[in-house]
Amino acid sequence: MAKKITAPLTAETVKDLRAGDSVLISGTIYTGRDLAHKRLTDALKAGEKLPFDLAGAVIYYVGPSPAKPGQVIGSAGPTTSYRMDAYSPMLMEKGLRGMIGKGNRTQPVLDAMKQRGAVYFAAVGGAAALIARTIKAAKVIAYDDLGPEAVRELKVEDFPAIVINDTYGGDLYVAGVAKYKKD
Amino acid sequence: MREIQLDTIRDAVAKLCIDANCLLGDDVVRALKNGLATEESPAGKDILNQLLENEQIARKEMMPICQDTGWAVVWVEMGSGVRVQGGELYDAIQQGVAKGYKDGFLRKSIVEDPLRRKNTGTNTPAIIYTDIVPGDGLKITVQPKGGGSENMSEVKMLSASDGADGIAKFVLDRVWRSQANPCPPIIAGIGIGGTFEKCAMLAKHSLLREIGSVHPDPFYAEMEQSLLERINRLGIGPQGLGGRVTALAVFIEAFPCHIATMPCAVNINCHAARHQSVTL
């Protein structure tokens, strides 16, 4: 049974999540992938204001395909997360509480999640048309020149994801694969 | 000499780009359904069902299966008796890719320089590989290739003494280190032999094969089967959450080799194994 949670995330919501939990996320999340992460962290280093409030924020690693006329957004599945690992600890330090992507994170990110109280969710890679149905509104709020990599504010309803890494060190990828590995 | 209009080629390529990105091949759909029968993990089964549902939505609404609509890798088999009327073949293909990605609302994922990274805005240039073949036909295949699985690919210069065991070790290690990143269940395309770059092309080309097809050489057919079984014992499973169905297929293409070398390339494809062909 999936847990229904609301984004931005509170500290209590994060504490209640465990690796392996299925969740349905509703509320406001932000898109950001490679180049947007570089710009966000460059802005932080320069002491500039970010285009959105990081407190409790959830960033979804996605570069959607363009919306057809009448669509809110095109296909919108997750991209691979490790490319954001160089930037994520700094964003968590400034309040980021959730990340949605796919694939394993590196140790500095896992350590920062425990230290800062953040969670990492996986969405189903390649289920991009299905996921798009849970996105009810989308608008570019920064870095429009980056095209698919621009930062978008998304309003989501029951966006499906799975908790991979919780704030207690739980790791669904490691536990899941260990259970089925035969050699 | 048979003449084919540039516009005809351009429009055919545009349609191939759109169809390949929105219509998953029957062989892949069949393999995902077969996976449902063998997958033991409840989470893995759930993922496979979501991928099948996603395929149906994409087909019905003609929207991309995956938001990463890929590099347009274009394979051309051009009859020596064909001439393009009204322009050059490569211009026709590049124009077709730009048109397909625009008209089909496909994502533009190509940056004009690897370090300065400004998006070209058209998803061009396409990567084009051409063979000149006998006859007066023109066969074009578009293979949109996603970046996430491409990142998990590798070439290694093995030695003859490494043998089939060395190849198996390299392939299994590559898949193991990839874990959830390339969106399993994957297809592993393996090139063996040729030069450094030829072997990578063999691996990429092997991904065009129909899932379920058997290698014509029994030696490699057995190696493909063995590698597939061993990959599926790694436990990675759909989306890396743990399970039995880590790969849907292993395809090998071998080529003559220099006496000093045995290159091997592994090109990983995600479950969205997309390609469409047309013969003009």
Short mmCIF file of C-alpha atoms in Angstrom, two decimals:
data_model
loop_
_atom_site.label_atom_id
_atom_site.label_comp_id
_atom_site.label_asym_id
_atom_site.label_seq_id
_atom_site.Cartn_x
_atom_site.Cartn_y
_atom_site.Cartn_z
CA MET A 1 0.00 0.00 0.00
CA ALA A 2 1.56 3.25 -1.13
CA LYS A 3 2.08 6.12 1.33
CA LYS A 4 0.62 9.43 0.21
CA ILE A 5 3.02 12.29 0.84
CA THR A 6 3.07 16.00 0.07
CA ALA A 7 5.93 18.03 -1.42
CA PRO A 8 7.69 20.17 -0.26
CA LEU A 9 8.56 17.57 2.39
CA THR A 10 8.54 18.20 6.13
CA ALA A 11 11.20 16.71 8.41
CA GLU A 12 8.47 14.47 9.89
CA THR A 13 7.49 13.09 6.48
CA VAL A 14 11.11 12.21 5.75
CA LYS A 15 11.54 10.49 9.13
CA ASP A 16 8.53 8.31 8.41
CA LEU A 17 9.92 6.96 5.11
CA ARG A 18 11.88 3.72 4.81
CA ALA A 19 13.78 2.19 1.90
CA GLY A 20 11.32 0.03 -0.04
CA ASP A 21 8.26 2.17 0.66
CA SER A 22 6.07 2.93 -2.33
CA VAL A 23 4.91 6.54 -2.27
CA LEU A 24 2.50 8.75 -4.19
CA ILE A 25 3.75 12.33 -4.19
CA SER A 26 1.39 15.29 -4.53
CA GLY A 27 2.22 18.99 -4.44
CA THR A 28 5.03 21.02 -5.96
CA ILE A 29 8.34 19.64 -7.18
CA TYR A 30 11.09 21.10 -9.37
CA THR A 31 12.91 19.66 -12.34
CA GLY A 32 16.66 19.86 -12.60
CA ARG A 33 19.35 17.81 -14.32
CA ASP A 34 23.01 18.22 -15.24
CA LEU A 35 23.38 21.83 -16.37
CA ALA A 36 20.68 23.18 -14.05
CA HIS A 37 22.50 21.63 -11.07
CA LYS A 38 25.69 23.33 -12.12
CA ARG A 39 23.93 26.70 -12.36
CA LEU A 40 22.10 26.24 -9.04
CA THR A 41 25.30 25.43 -7.15
CA ASP A 42 27.23 28.18 -8.94
CA ALA A 43 24.51 30.60 -7.79
CA LEU A 44 24.80 29.35 -4.21
CA LYS A 45 28.58 29.76 -4.27
CA ALA A 46 28.15 33.32 -5.58
CA GLY A 47 25.65 34.07 -2.81
CA GLU A 48 22.82 34.62 -5.31
CA LYS A 49 19.14 33.88 -4.78
CA LEU A 50 17.90 30.60 -6.27
CA PRO A 51 14.90 30.50 -8.60
CA PHE A 52 12.95 28.46 -6.01
CA ASP A 53 12.98 27.90 -2.26
CA LEU A 54 15.13 24.89 -1.37
CA ALA A 55 13.58 24.42 2.09
CA GLY A 56 11.98 20.97 2.03
CA ALA A 57 12.14 20.95 -1.76
CA VAL A 58 12.06 17.89 -3.98
CA ILE A 59 14.06 17.95 -7.23
CA TYR A 60 13.08 15.57 -10.02
CA TYR A 61 15.93 14.65 -12.36
CA VAL A 62 14.13 14.93 -15.68
CA GLY A 63 14.42 16.63 -19.04
CA PRO A 64 10.92 16.18 -20.43
CA SER A 65 10.08 15.88 -24.10
CA PRO A 66 8.11 18.87 -25.47
CA ALA A 67 4.37 19.05 -24.81
CA LYS A 68 2.11 18.55 -27.79
CA PRO A 69 -0.73 21.07 -28.18
CA GLY A 70 -3.19 20.36 -25.37
CA GLN A 71 -0.67 18.48 -23.22
CA VAL A 72 0.70 19.77 -19.89
CA ILE A 73 4.07 18.17 -20.54
CA GLY A 74 5.55 15.57 -22.87
CA SER A 75 7.02 12.27 -21.71
CA ALA A 76 8.72 12.79 -18.37
CA GLY A 77 10.59 9.84 -16.86
CA PRO A 78 13.67 10.05 -14.63
CA THR A 79 17.24 10.42 -15.83
CA THR A 80 20.22 8.69 -14.19
CA SER A 81 21.04 10.31 -10.86
CA TYR A 82 24.78 9.81 -10.30
CA ARG A 83 25.57 12.71 -12.64
CA MET A 84 24.03 15.03 -10.05
CA ASP A 85 26.12 13.58 -7.19
CA ALA A 86 28.76 16.29 -7.43
CA TYR A 87 26.11 18.91 -6.64
CA SER A 88 23.54 17.22 -4.39
CA PRO A 89 25.33 17.51 -1.01
CA MET A 90 25.51 21.31 -1.34
CA LEU A 91 21.80 21.49 -2.19
CA MET A 92 20.93 19.29 0.81
CA GLU A 93 23.00 21.55 3.02
CA LYS A 94 20.69 24.38 1.91
CA GLY A 95 17.46 22.53 2.59
CA LEU A 96 16.78 20.07 -0.25
CA ARG A 97 14.89 17.10 1.28
CA GLY A 98 14.01 14.90 -1.68
CA MET A 99 15.51 13.75 -4.96
CA ILE A 100 13.76 11.69 -7.63
CA GLY A 101 15.77 9.87 -10.27
CA LYS A 102 17.03 6.41 -11.08
CA GLY A 103 20.20 4.50 -10.35
CA ASN A 104 22.67 4.27 -7.49
CA ARG A 105 24.08 7.27 -5.63
CA THR A 106 27.66 7.63 -4.42
CA GLN A 107 28.76 7.63 -0.79
CA PRO A 108 29.06 11.42 -0.28
CA VAL A 109 25.40 11.76 -1.32
CA LEU A 110 24.30 8.90 0.97
CA ASP A 111 26.23 10.46 3.86
CA ALA A 112 24.69 13.88 3.24
CA MET A 113 21.20 12.32 3.18
CA LYS A 114 21.74 10.84 6.65
CA GLN A 115 23.29 14.01 7.98
CA ARG A 116 20.70 16.41 6.52
CA GLY A 117 17.56 14.26 6.70
CA ALA A 118 16.85 13.76 3.02
CA VAL A 119 15.47 10.88 0.94
CA TYR A 120 16.15 9.54 -2.54
CA PHE A 121 13.26 8.18 -4.58
CA ALA A 122 13.32 6.22 -7.82
CA ALA A 123 10.71 6.68 -10.49
CA VAL A 124 10.43 4.02 -13.19
CA GLY A 125 12.92 4.80 -15.93
CA GLY A 126 11.31 4.53 -19.33
CA ALA A 127 7.74 4.74 -18.02
CA ALA A 128 7.75 8.33 -19.22
CA ALA A 129 4.32 8.51 -20.85
CA LEU A 130 2.70 6.88 -17.81
CA ILE A 131 4.42 9.23 -15.34
CA ALA A 132 3.45 12.30 -17.40
CA ARG A 133 -0.20 11.63 -16.52
CA THR A 134 0.47 12.51 -12.86
CA ILE A 135 1.88 15.94 -13.79
CA LYS A 136 -0.99 18.42 -13.74
CA ALA A 137 0.85 21.69 -14.40
CA ALA A 138 4.32 22.62 -15.61
CA LYS A 139 6.07 25.95 -16.14
CA VAL A 140 9.66 26.94 -16.77
CA ILE A 141 10.87 29.10 -13.89
CA ALA A 142 14.58 29.40 -14.71
CA TYR A 143 17.31 28.78 -17.29
CA ASP A 144 14.96 28.72 -20.27
CA ASP A 145 17.99 28.78 -22.57
CA LEU A 146 18.81 25.22 -21.50
CA GLY A 147 15.79 23.83 -23.37
CA PRO A 148 14.99 20.38 -21.97
CA GLU A 149 17.36 21.10 -19.06
CA ALA A 150 15.53 24.25 -17.91
CA VAL A 151 14.18 24.29 -14.33
CA ARG A 152 10.44 23.68 -14.28
CA GLU A 153 7.96 23.90 -11.45
CA LEU A 154 5.65 20.89 -11.58
CA LYS A 155 2.32 20.38 -9.84
CA VAL A 156 1.94 16.64 -9.34
CA GLU A 157 -0.86 14.41 -8.11
CA ASP A 158 -0.05 10.90 -6.91
CA PHE A 159 3.30 10.81 -8.69
CA PRO A 160 4.49 7.20 -8.18
CA ALA A 161 7.95 6.59 -6.72
CA ILE A 162 9.83 4.16 -4.48
CA VAL A 163 12.09 5.10 -1.58
CA ILE A 164 15.57 3.82 -2.47
CA ASN A 165 17.63 5.52 0.25
CA ASP A 166 16.09 6.67 3.52
CA THR A 167 17.65 8.88 6.13
CA TYR A 168 18.66 5.86 8.27
CA GLY A 169 21.09 4.34 5.75
CA GLY A 170 18.59 1.91 4.20
CA ASP A 171 19.31 1.12 0.53
CA LEU A 172 16.70 -0.72 -1.53
CA TYR A 173 19.05 -1.28 -4.50
CA VAL A 174 21.60 -3.06 -2.32
CA ALA A 175 19.01 -5.06 -0.35
CA GLY A 176 16.90 -5.96 -3.40
CA VAL A 177 19.77 -7.21 -5.52
CA ALA A 178 21.31 -9.15 -2.60
CA LYS A 179 18.02 -11.03 -2.24
CA TYR A 180 18.01 -12.28 -5.84
CA LYS A 181 21.72 -12.64 -6.63
CA LYS A 182 22.63 -16.28 -7.33
CA ASP A 183 26.39 -16.33 -7.92
CA MET B 1 20.56 4.64 -62.41
CA ARG B 2 17.51 4.88 -60.15
CA GLU B 3 16.82 8.34 -58.75
CA ILE B 4 15.22 9.07 -55.39
CA GLN B 5 14.13 12.58 -54.46
CA LEU B 6 15.77 14.27 -51.46
CA ASP B 7 12.31 15.14 -50.11
CA THR B 8 11.26 11.49 -50.19
CA ILE B 9 14.28 10.50 -48.09
CA ARG B 10 13.84 13.43 -45.71
CA ASP B 11 10.19 12.64 -45.07
CA ALA B 12 10.89 8.92 -44.64
CA VAL B 13 13.61 9.62 -42.06
CA ALA B 14 11.32 12.03 -40.18
CA LYS B 15 8.63 9.35 -39.96
CA LEU B 16 11.14 6.73 -38.82
CA CYS B 17 12.30 9.03 -35.98
CA ILE B 18 8.73 9.51 -34.77
CA ASP B 19 7.64 5.89 -35.17
CA ALA B 20 10.77 4.51 -33.51
CA ASN B 21 10.28 6.73 -30.47
CA CYS B 22 6.56 6.13 -30.00
CA LEU B 23 6.03 2.54 -31.15
CA LEU B 24 7.97 -0.11 -29.25
CA GLY B 25 8.75 -3.19 -31.37
CA ASP B 26 6.60 -6.31 -31.03
CA ASP B 27 9.70 -8.30 -30.08
CA VAL B 28 10.36 -6.05 -27.07
CA VAL B 29 6.72 -6.16 -25.96
CA ARG B 30 6.78 -9.95 -26.25
CA ALA B 31 10.01 -10.14 -24.23
CA LEU B 32 8.58 -7.93 -21.47
CA LYS B 33 5.46 -10.15 -21.32
CA ASN B 34 7.63 -13.27 -21.17
CA GLY B 35 9.56 -11.58 -18.37
CA LEU B 36 6.38 -11.38 -16.33
CA ALA B 37 6.26 -15.17 -16.31
CA THR B 38 9.85 -15.63 -15.10
CA GLU B 39 10.18 -12.67 -12.73
CA GLU B 40 10.00 -13.78 -9.10
CA SER B 41 10.20 -10.36 -7.49
CA PRO B 42 6.80 -8.68 -6.87
CA ALA B 43 8.41 -5.25 -7.36
CA GLY B 44 10.00 -6.50 -10.57
CA LYS B 45 6.65 -7.76 -11.88
CA ASP B 46 5.07 -4.43 -11.01
CA ILE B 47 7.77 -2.59 -13.01
CA LEU B 48 7.27 -4.85 -16.05
CA ASN B 49 3.53 -4.19 -15.92
CA GLN B 50 4.15 -0.44 -15.77
CA LEU B 51 6.46 -0.65 -18.79
CA LEU B 52 3.77 -2.52 -20.74
CA GLU B 53 1.14 0.03 -19.72
CA ASN B 54 3.53 2.83 -20.71
CA GLU B 55 4.03 1.21 -24.13
CA GLN B 56 0.25 1.20 -24.69
CA ILE B 57 -0.12 4.89 -23.76
CA ALA B 58 2.79 5.88 -26.00
CA ARG B 59 1.34 3.90 -28.92
CA LYS B 60 -2.17 5.27 -28.51
CA GLU B 61 -1.17 8.90 -27.99
CA MET B 62 1.90 8.80 -30.27
CA MET B 63 4.05 10.22 -27.52
CA PRO B 64 7.60 9.11 -26.74
CA ILE B 65 8.05 5.86 -24.78
CA CYS B 66 10.88 7.62 -22.95
CA GLN B 67 11.60 11.34 -22.65
CA ASP B 68 15.15 10.59 -23.77
CA THR B 69 14.42 10.28 -27.46
CA GLY B 70 18.08 9.69 -28.05
CA TRP B 71 20.84 10.28 -30.51
CA ALA B 72 19.48 9.52 -33.97
CA VAL B 73 21.81 6.76 -35.13
CA VAL B 74 21.05 6.15 -38.81
CA TRP B 75 22.17 3.05 -40.71
CA VAL B 76 22.06 3.32 -44.48
CA GLU B 77 22.35 0.53 -47.02
CA MET B 78 22.57 2.31 -50.33
CA GLY B 79 22.38 0.39 -53.58
CA SER B 80 25.21 1.26 -55.98
CA GLY B 81 22.52 1.88 -58.60
CA VAL B 82 20.81 4.69 -56.66
CA ARG B 83 21.32 8.42 -56.97
CA VAL B 84 19.76 11.16 -54.85
CA GLN B 85 17.95 13.79 -56.86
CA GLY B 86 17.81 17.37 -55.59
CA GLY B 87 20.67 17.27 -53.10
CA GLU B 88 22.97 15.08 -51.04
CA LEU B 89 22.02 11.94 -49.13
CA TYR B 90 23.44 13.15 -45.83
CA ASP B 91 21.63 16.49 -46.10
CA ALA B 92 18.39 14.58 -46.68
CA ILE B 93 19.00 12.50 -43.55
CA GLN B 94 19.98 15.44 -41.34
CA GLN B 95 16.94 17.40 -42.53
CA GLY B 96 14.74 14.37 -41.87
CA VAL B 97 16.01 13.99 -38.31
CA ALA B 98 15.47 17.70 -37.59
CA LYS B 99 11.95 17.49 -39.06
CA GLY B 100 11.04 14.30 -37.20
CA TYR B 101 12.21 15.60 -33.83
CA LYS B 102 10.32 18.87 -34.38
CA ASP B 103 7.09 17.48 -35.82
CA GLY B 104 6.99 14.55 -33.39
CA PHE B 105 7.56 16.69 -30.27
CA LEU B 106 10.65 14.61 -29.51
CA ARG B 107 13.31 15.90 -27.13
CA LYS B 108 16.35 17.62 -28.57
CA SER B 109 19.24 16.09 -26.65
CA ILE B 110 22.33 17.00 -28.65
CA VAL B 111 24.77 19.71 -27.58
CA GLU B 112 27.08 21.24 -30.18
CA ASP B 113 30.29 20.75 -28.22
CA PRO B 114 31.08 18.21 -25.48
CA LEU B 115 32.59 20.78 -23.12
CA ARG B 116 30.70 23.98 -23.93
CA ARG B 117 27.37 22.11 -24.12
CA LYS B 118 25.00 24.39 -26.00
CA ASN B 119 21.96 22.52 -27.32
CA THR B 120 21.78 22.46 -31.14
CA GLY B 121 17.99 22.68 -30.85
CA THR B 122 17.35 20.24 -33.71
CA ASN B 123 18.71 16.94 -32.33
CA THR B 124 21.18 16.99 -35.21
CA PRO B 125 23.73 16.03 -36.22
CA ALA B 126 22.58 12.45 -36.63
CA ILE B 127 25.23 9.74 -36.52
CA ILE B 128 25.21 8.15 -39.98
CA TYR B 129 26.78 4.83 -41.01
CA THR B 130 26.63 3.96 -44.68
CA ASP B 131 27.20 0.73 -46.57
CA ILE B 132 27.22 0.65 -50.35
CA VAL B 133 25.49 -2.53 -51.45
CA PRO B 134 24.55 -4.07 -54.81
CA GLY B 135 21.22 -3.14 -56.38
CA ASP B 136 19.04 -0.04 -56.63
CA GLY B 137 17.37 -0.03 -53.21
CA LEU B 138 17.88 2.35 -50.30
CA LYS B 139 17.34 0.91 -46.82
CA ILE B 140 17.36 3.33 -43.90
CA THR B 141 17.21 2.34 -40.23
CA VAL B 142 16.82 4.87 -37.45
CA GLN B 143 17.97 3.72 -34.01
CA PRO B 144 17.34 6.39 -31.34
CA LYS B 145 19.89 5.68 -28.62
CA GLY B 146 19.39 6.94 -25.08
CA GLY B 147 22.22 8.50 -23.09
CA GLY B 148 21.72 6.68 -19.79
CA SER B 149 22.42 3.24 -21.20
CA GLU B 150 25.11 4.55 -23.55
CA ASN B 151 26.97 5.77 -20.45
CA MET B 152 27.16 2.19 -19.17
CA SER B 153 28.91 0.97 -22.34
CA GLU B 154 32.61 0.18 -22.72
CA VAL B 155 35.32 -1.03 -25.08
CA LYS B 156 38.17 -3.20 -23.85
CA MET B 157 41.24 -4.38 -25.76
CA LEU B 158 41.47 -8.00 -24.65
CA SER B 159 44.10 -10.52 -25.76
CA ALA B 160 43.58 -13.79 -27.60
CA SER B 161 44.65 -15.61 -24.43
CA ASP B 162 41.65 -14.14 -22.58
CA GLY B 163 39.38 -16.27 -24.77
CA ALA B 164 35.64 -16.66 -24.31
CA ASP B 165 36.06 -16.63 -20.52
CA GLY B 166 37.71 -13.22 -20.69
CA ILE B 167 34.85 -11.89 -22.76
CA ALA B 168 32.26 -13.30 -20.35
CA LYS B 169 34.10 -11.79 -17.38
CA PHE B 170 34.22 -8.36 -19.04
CA VAL B 171 30.54 -8.44 -20.07
CA LEU B 172 29.30 -9.63 -16.67
CA ASP B 173 31.43 -7.08 -14.85
CA ARG B 174 30.12 -4.29 -17.10
CA VAL B 175 26.50 -5.25 -16.44
CA TRP B 176 27.13 -5.69 -12.71
CA ARG B 177 28.69 -2.25 -12.39
CA SER B 178 25.78 -0.72 -14.32
CA GLN B 179 23.16 -1.89 -11.79
CA ALA B 180 19.99 0.25 -12.07
CA ASN B 181 21.55 3.01 -14.20
CA PRO B 182 20.74 1.82 -17.75
CA CYS B 183 17.05 1.06 -17.00
CA PRO B 184 17.03 -2.73 -16.85
CA PRO B 185 15.82 -5.07 -18.20
CA ILE B 186 18.57 -4.31 -20.69
CA ILE B 187 19.74 -5.68 -24.01
CA ALA B 188 23.49 -6.26 -24.12
CA GLY B 189 25.02 -5.69 -27.56
CA ILE B 190 28.48 -7.16 -27.84
CA GLY B 191 31.05 -6.60 -30.55
CA ILE B 192 34.07 -8.89 -30.74
CA GLY B 193 36.97 -8.42 -33.14
CA GLY B 194 37.80 -5.80 -35.75
CA THR B 195 39.66 -2.67 -34.74
CA PHE B 196 39.02 -0.49 -31.67
CA GLU B 197 36.25 1.52 -33.36
CA LYS B 198 34.88 -1.29 -35.56
CA CYS B 199 34.17 -3.40 -32.52
CA ALA B 200 32.11 -0.62 -30.92
CA MET B 201 30.12 -0.30 -34.15
CA LEU B 202 29.49 -4.05 -34.16
CA ALA B 203 28.10 -3.79 -30.65
CA LYS B 204 25.80 -0.93 -31.62
CA HIS B 205 24.67 -2.70 -34.80
CA SER B 206 23.91 -5.92 -32.93
CA LEU B 207 21.21 -4.06 -30.98
CA LEU B 208 19.13 -3.94 -34.17
CA ARG B 209 18.52 -7.69 -34.04
CA GLU B 210 15.07 -9.03 -33.23
CA ILE B 211 14.75 -10.22 -29.65
CA GLY B 212 14.18 -13.96 -29.70
CA SER B 213 16.22 -14.46 -32.88
CA VAL B 214 19.01 -17.02 -32.72
CA HIS B 215 22.58 -16.27 -33.85
CA PRO B 216 23.25 -18.09 -37.15
CA ASP B 217 26.59 -19.40 -35.83
CA PRO B 218 25.90 -22.11 -33.20
CA PHE B 219 29.13 -21.18 -31.36
CA TYR B 220 27.92 -17.62 -30.76
CA ALA B 221 24.30 -18.72 -30.27
CA GLU B 222 25.48 -20.79 -27.32
CA MET B 223 27.63 -17.94 -25.98
CA GLU B 224 24.67 -15.54 -26.17
CA GLN B 225 22.45 -17.99 -24.30
CA SER B 226 25.07 -18.63 -21.64
CA LEU B 227 25.73 -14.91 -21.10
CA LEU B 228 22.00 -14.18 -20.89
CA GLU B 229 21.56 -16.83 -18.19
CA ARG B 230 24.58 -15.59 -16.25
CA ILE B 231 23.43 -11.94 -16.45
CA ASN B 232 20.03 -12.98 -15.15
CA ARG B 233 21.66 -14.65 -12.15
CA LEU B 234 23.18 -11.31 -11.07
CA GLY B 235 19.93 -10.42 -9.31
CA ILE B 236 19.74 -6.82 -10.56
CA GLY B 237 16.21 -7.21 -11.94
CA PRO B 238 13.81 -4.67 -13.47
CA GLN B 239 14.97 -1.12 -12.62
CA GLY B 240 17.67 -2.60 -10.39
CA LEU B 241 15.28 -3.27 -7.52
CA GLY B 242 16.28 -6.94 -7.39
CA GLY B 243 14.91 -9.76 -9.49
CA ARG B 244 15.45 -12.29 -12.24
CA VAL B 245 14.84 -10.29 -15.41
CA THR B 246 17.98 -8.16 -15.76
CA ALA B 247 18.43 -8.66 -19.51
CA LEU B 248 15.96 -9.45 -22.28
CA ALA B 249 18.64 -10.49 -24.75
CA VAL B 250 22.37 -10.71 -25.47
CA PHE B 251 23.43 -10.11 -29.07
CA ILE B 252 26.94 -10.78 -30.38
CA GLU B 253 28.49 -9.63 -33.63
CA ALA B 254 31.95 -10.99 -34.37
CA PHE B 255 34.38 -9.84 -37.06
CA PRO B 256 37.84 -10.89 -38.28
CA CYS B 257 40.63 -9.89 -35.96
CA HIS B 258 44.32 -8.86 -36.06
CA ILE B 259 46.69 -11.57 -34.80
CA ALA B 260 47.72 -9.31 -31.89
CA THR B 261 44.26 -8.22 -30.71
CA MET B 262 40.84 -9.24 -29.42
CA PRO B 263 38.80 -6.10 -28.83
CA CYS B 264 35.43 -6.44 -27.14
CA ALA B 265 32.74 -3.77 -26.85
CA VAL B 266 29.61 -3.85 -24.74
CA ASN B 267 26.88 -1.44 -25.80
CA ILE B 268 24.04 -1.48 -23.30
CA ASN B 269 20.49 -0.68 -24.41
CA CYS B 270 17.67 0.09 -22.01
CA HIS B 271 14.39 -1.86 -22.24
CA ALA B 272 13.17 0.76 -24.74
CA ALA B 273 15.08 -0.92 -27.59
CA ARG B 274 13.94 1.35 -30.40
CA HIS B 275 14.56 1.08 -34.12
CA GLN B 276 12.52 1.37 -37.32
CA SER B 277 13.51 0.67 -40.91
CA VAL B 278 12.22 1.48 -44.37
CA THR B 279 13.31 0.46 -47.84
CA LEU B 280 12.75 3.08 -50.50
#
